[in-house]
Coordinates of C-alpha atoms in Angstrom, one line a residue:
Chain A
G1201 CA 14.2 -4.0 -3.1
A1202 CA 14.8 -2.4 0.1
V1203 CA 14.3 -4.0 3.6
V1204 CA 11.9 -2.1 5.7
S1205 CA 11.3 -2.6 9.3
Q1206 CA 8.3 -1.1 11.1
H1207 CA 8.0 -1.1 14.9
P1208 CA 5.8 -1.8 17.0
S1209 CA 3.8 -4.4 15.2
W1210 CA 0.9 -3.5 17.4
V1211 CA 0.4 -1.1 20.4
I1212 CA -2.4 -0.4 22.8
C1213 CA -2.6 3.1 24.3
K1214 CA -4.8 5.1 26.6
S1215 CA -6.9 7.9 25.2
G1216 CA -5.0 11.2 25.4
T1217 CA -1.5 9.7 25.2
S1218 CA 0.9 9.9 22.3
V1219 CA 2.3 6.9 20.4
K1220 CA 5.3 6.8 18.1
I1221 CA 5.8 4.5 15.2
E1222 CA 9.1 3.8 13.5
C1223 CA 9.9 2.9 10.0
R1224 CA 13.5 1.9 9.2
S1225 CA 15.0 1.3 5.8
L1226 CA 17.6 -1.3 6.9
D1227 CA 19.6 -1.5 3.6
F1228 CA 18.8 1.6 1.6
Q1229 CA 19.1 5.3 2.2
A1230 CA 15.6 6.4 1.7
T1231 CA 15.1 10.1 1.0
T1232 CA 11.3 9.6 0.7
M1233 CA 9.0 7.5 2.8
F1234 CA 5.2 7.4 2.8
W1235 CA 2.7 6.9 5.5
Y1236 CA -0.7 5.1 5.0
R1237 CA -3.7 4.5 7.1
Q1238 CA -5.9 1.5 6.7
F1239 CA -9.2 1.0 8.5
P1240 CA -10.6 -2.6 8.7
K1241 CA -11.6 -4.0 5.5
Q1242 CA -10.7 -0.8 3.6
S1243 CA -8.0 0.4 1.4
L1244 CA -4.7 2.2 2.2
M1245 CA -5.1 6.0 2.3
L1246 CA -2.1 8.0 2.0
M1247 CA -1.4 10.3 5.0
A1248 CA 1.8 12.0 4.2
T1249 CA 5.0 12.0 2.2
S1250 CA 8.0 12.0 4.4
N1251 CA 11.3 13.7 3.0
E1252 CA 14.5 13.4 4.6
G1253 CA 15.7 16.7 6.2
S1254 CA 12.4 18.6 5.3
K1255 CA 8.9 18.9 6.4
A1256 CA 6.4 16.3 5.4
T1257 CA 3.9 16.8 2.8
Y1258 CA 0.4 16.0 4.3
E1259 CA -2.6 14.9 2.2
Q1260 CA -5.7 16.9 2.3
G1261 CA -7.7 16.3 5.5
V1262 CA -4.8 14.9 7.5
E1263 CA -4.1 16.8 10.6
K1264 CA -0.4 17.7 10.7
D1265 CA -0.5 18.6 14.3
K1266 CA -2.0 15.3 15.3
F1267 CA 0.1 13.1 13.0
L1268 CA 3.6 14.3 13.5
I1269 CA 6.1 13.0 11.0
N1270 CA 9.9 13.2 11.4
H1271 CA 12.4 11.9 8.9
A1272 CA 15.7 13.1 10.5
S1273 CA 17.9 10.5 8.8
L1274 CA 18.0 8.6 5.5
T1275 CA 17.0 5.3 7.4
L1276 CA 14.3 6.4 9.8
S1277 CA 10.9 8.0 9.6
T1278 CA 8.7 8.3 12.6
L1279 CA 4.9 8.8 12.9
T1280 CA 3.7 10.1 16.3
V1281 CA -0.1 10.1 16.9
T1282 CA -0.4 12.9 19.4
S1283 CA -3.3 12.9 22.0
A1284 CA -4.7 9.6 20.6
H1285 CA -8.4 8.9 20.7
P1286 CA -10.3 5.8 19.8
E1287 CA -11.2 7.0 16.4
D1288 CA -7.4 6.9 15.7
S1289 CA -7.3 3.3 16.0
S1290 CA -6.2 1.8 12.8
F1291 CA -3.6 0.0 10.9
Y1292 CA -0.7 2.2 9.9
I1293 CA 1.8 1.3 7.2
C1294 CA 4.8 2.8 5.9
S1295 CA 6.6 2.4 2.7
V1296 CA 10.0 3.4 1.3
L1297 CA 10.6 4.7 -2.2
D1298 CA 13.4 2.4 -3.3
G1299 CA 14.9 4.4 -6.1
G1300 CA 14.1 3.0 -9.4
N1301 CA 12.9 -0.3 -8.1
G1302 CA 9.6 1.1 -6.7
Y1303 CA 8.1 0.7 -3.2
T1304 CA 8.7 -1.5 -0.2
F1305 CA 6.2 -1.6 2.6
G1306 CA 6.7 -2.2 6.3
S1307 CA 4.6 -4.8 8.0
G1308 CA 2.2 -2.5 9.6
T1309 CA 1.3 -1.2 13.0
R1310 CA -2.0 -2.0 14.6
L1311 CA -2.8 0.9 16.9
T1312 CA -5.7 0.5 19.3
V1313 CA -6.7 3.3 21.6
V1314 CA -8.8 2.5 24.7
Chain B
A186 CA -5.3 13.5 -10.9
Q187 CA -4.9 9.6 -10.8
S188 CA -7.3 7.2 -9.5
V189 CA -7.9 3.4 -9.6
T190 CA -11.2 1.5 -9.7
Q191 CA -11.3 -2.1 -8.8
L192 CA -14.4 -3.9 -9.9
G193 CA -15.8 -6.3 -7.5
S194 CA -15.0 -6.1 -3.8
H195 CA -15.3 -9.9 -3.4
V196 CA -14.3 -12.6 -5.8
S197 CA -14.8 -16.2 -5.2
V198 CA -13.3 -19.0 -7.3
S199 CA -12.7 -22.7 -7.0
E200 CA -9.4 -24.1 -6.4
G201 CA -7.8 -24.7 -9.9
A202 CA -10.0 -22.1 -11.7
L203 CA -9.0 -18.8 -13.4
V204 CA -8.5 -15.8 -11.3
L205 CA -9.5 -12.5 -12.8
L206 CA -9.3 -9.4 -10.7
R207 CA -10.3 -6.1 -12.4
C208 CA -8.6 -2.8 -12.3
N209 CA -9.2 0.4 -14.4
Y210 CA -7.2 3.5 -13.8
S211 CA -7.5 7.1 -14.7
S212 CA -4.3 9.1 -15.4
S213 CA -3.6 12.2 -17.4
V214 CA 0.0 10.9 -17.9
P215 CA 1.4 7.5 -18.8
P216 CA 1.0 5.7 -15.5
Y217 CA 3.0 3.4 -13.5
L218 CA 0.7 0.6 -12.3
F219 CA 1.1 -1.9 -9.6
W220 CA -0.7 -5.0 -8.0
Y221 CA -0.1 -5.8 -4.3
V222 CA -1.3 -8.6 -2.2
Q223 CA -2.0 -8.2 1.5
Y224 CA -2.6 -11.0 4.0
P225 CA -4.5 -10.4 7.3
N226 CA -2.5 -7.9 9.7
Q227 CA 0.5 -7.7 7.4
G228 CA 2.0 -5.3 5.0
L229 CA 1.8 -5.3 1.2
Q230 CA 3.7 -7.6 -1.0
L231 CA 4.3 -6.6 -4.6
L232 CA 2.9 -9.0 -7.2
L233 CA 4.0 -7.2 -10.3
K234 CA 4.3 -3.8 -11.8
Y235 CA 4.1 -1.9 -15.2
T236 CA 6.4 0.9 -15.8
S237 CA 6.0 1.5 -19.5
A238 CA 8.0 -1.4 -20.9
A239 CA 6.2 -4.6 -21.9
T240 CA 2.5 -4.5 -21.7
L241 CA 2.2 -8.1 -20.5
V242 CA 3.7 -8.3 -17.1
K243 CA 4.6 -11.4 -15.4
G244 CA 4.8 -11.4 -11.5
I245 CA 5.3 -13.7 -8.6
N246 CA 3.2 -16.9 -7.8
G247 CA 2.0 -17.3 -11.3
F248 CA 0.2 -13.9 -11.6
E249 CA 0.3 -11.8 -14.7
A250 CA -1.4 -8.6 -15.8
E251 CA -1.8 -6.8 -19.1
F252 CA -1.7 -3.0 -19.5
K253 CA -4.4 -1.9 -22.0
K254 CA -4.1 1.7 -22.7
S255 CA -7.1 1.7 -25.0
E256 CA -9.3 0.2 -22.2
T257 CA -7.3 1.9 -19.3
S258 CA -7.2 -1.4 -17.7
F259 CA -4.6 -3.4 -15.9
H260 CA -6.5 -6.6 -14.9
L261 CA -4.6 -9.3 -12.8
T262 CA -4.9 -13.0 -13.9
K263 CA -3.8 -16.3 -12.7
P264 CA -4.6 -19.6 -14.7
S265 CA -5.1 -21.8 -11.6
A266 CA -6.1 -20.6 -8.3
H267 CA -4.5 -22.1 -5.2
M268 CA -5.8 -22.0 -1.6
S269 CA -3.0 -20.0 -0.7
D270 CA -4.0 -17.2 -3.0
A271 CA -6.8 -16.2 -0.7
A272 CA -6.0 -12.7 0.4
E273 CA -6.8 -9.0 -0.3
Y274 CA -5.5 -7.7 -3.6
F275 CA -4.9 -3.9 -4.3
C276 CA -4.3 -2.1 -7.6
A277 CA -2.4 1.1 -7.5
V278 CA -1.3 3.8 -9.6
S279 CA 1.7 6.2 -9.4
G280 CA 1.3 9.4 -11.1
S281 CA 3.4 11.8 -13.0
G282 CA 4.9 9.1 -15.2
G283 CA 7.3 7.8 -12.4
Y284 CA 7.6 6.7 -8.9
N285 CA 5.4 9.1 -6.8
K286 CA 2.9 8.7 -4.1
L287 CA 0.8 5.6 -4.6
I288 CA -3.0 5.8 -5.0
F289 CA -4.7 2.6 -4.2
G290 CA -7.9 1.1 -5.4
A291 CA -10.6 -0.2 -2.8
G292 CA -9.2 -3.7 -2.9
T293 CA -10.6 -7.0 -3.9
R294 CA -10.9 -9.9 -1.4
L295 CA -10.2 -13.2 -3.2
A296 CA -11.7 -16.3 -1.8
V297 CA -10.7 -19.8 -3.0
H298 CA -12.8 -22.7 -2.0
P299 CA -12.0 -26.4 -2.5

């Protein structure tokens, strides 16, 4: 499967600031990536589907103006949490749709907003 | 719409005992089904997947799962638990008969005691 690199692995930011998380597909040109959010001891909730060269498709209830997704190239998708607040603190995970092989997940980013 | 139900949020077994993690799915089309394992503060690792081929699927680390359409189940088993199997396990379904967005179950935390 594809090799996926997610960066940073953890980040602490002040309330009101913005944070960018990167998801890179190192050896596969990914037209489709997914962004998930996971609260402690809970499951993964799909936030959005990121499509290269077009707008992301957000799941119901996810604020598109708060969680900005950019997929400008076949190897990079970014998630920017804008004007972060403590309730945005969570574990964010990306995954790459690896053609006919399925999905490869990044190692996740632990975001803490103080 | 697709959905996944994992019965039992916590399962505890003795080392060497059988592991059985239950997953039932709901899908209006033939599903693709997956089992993932997650260790603390890490991404997800694929254990195995069902994509409409053989109903008994063998995965990594001695795990296997059987797709039973009549029971809408995809339970995960391992004959003999190892201490290193202690982790969170997620069952997931991809809808529309192919690789699309993954919908995850709530997860089952497996504890293995000596």
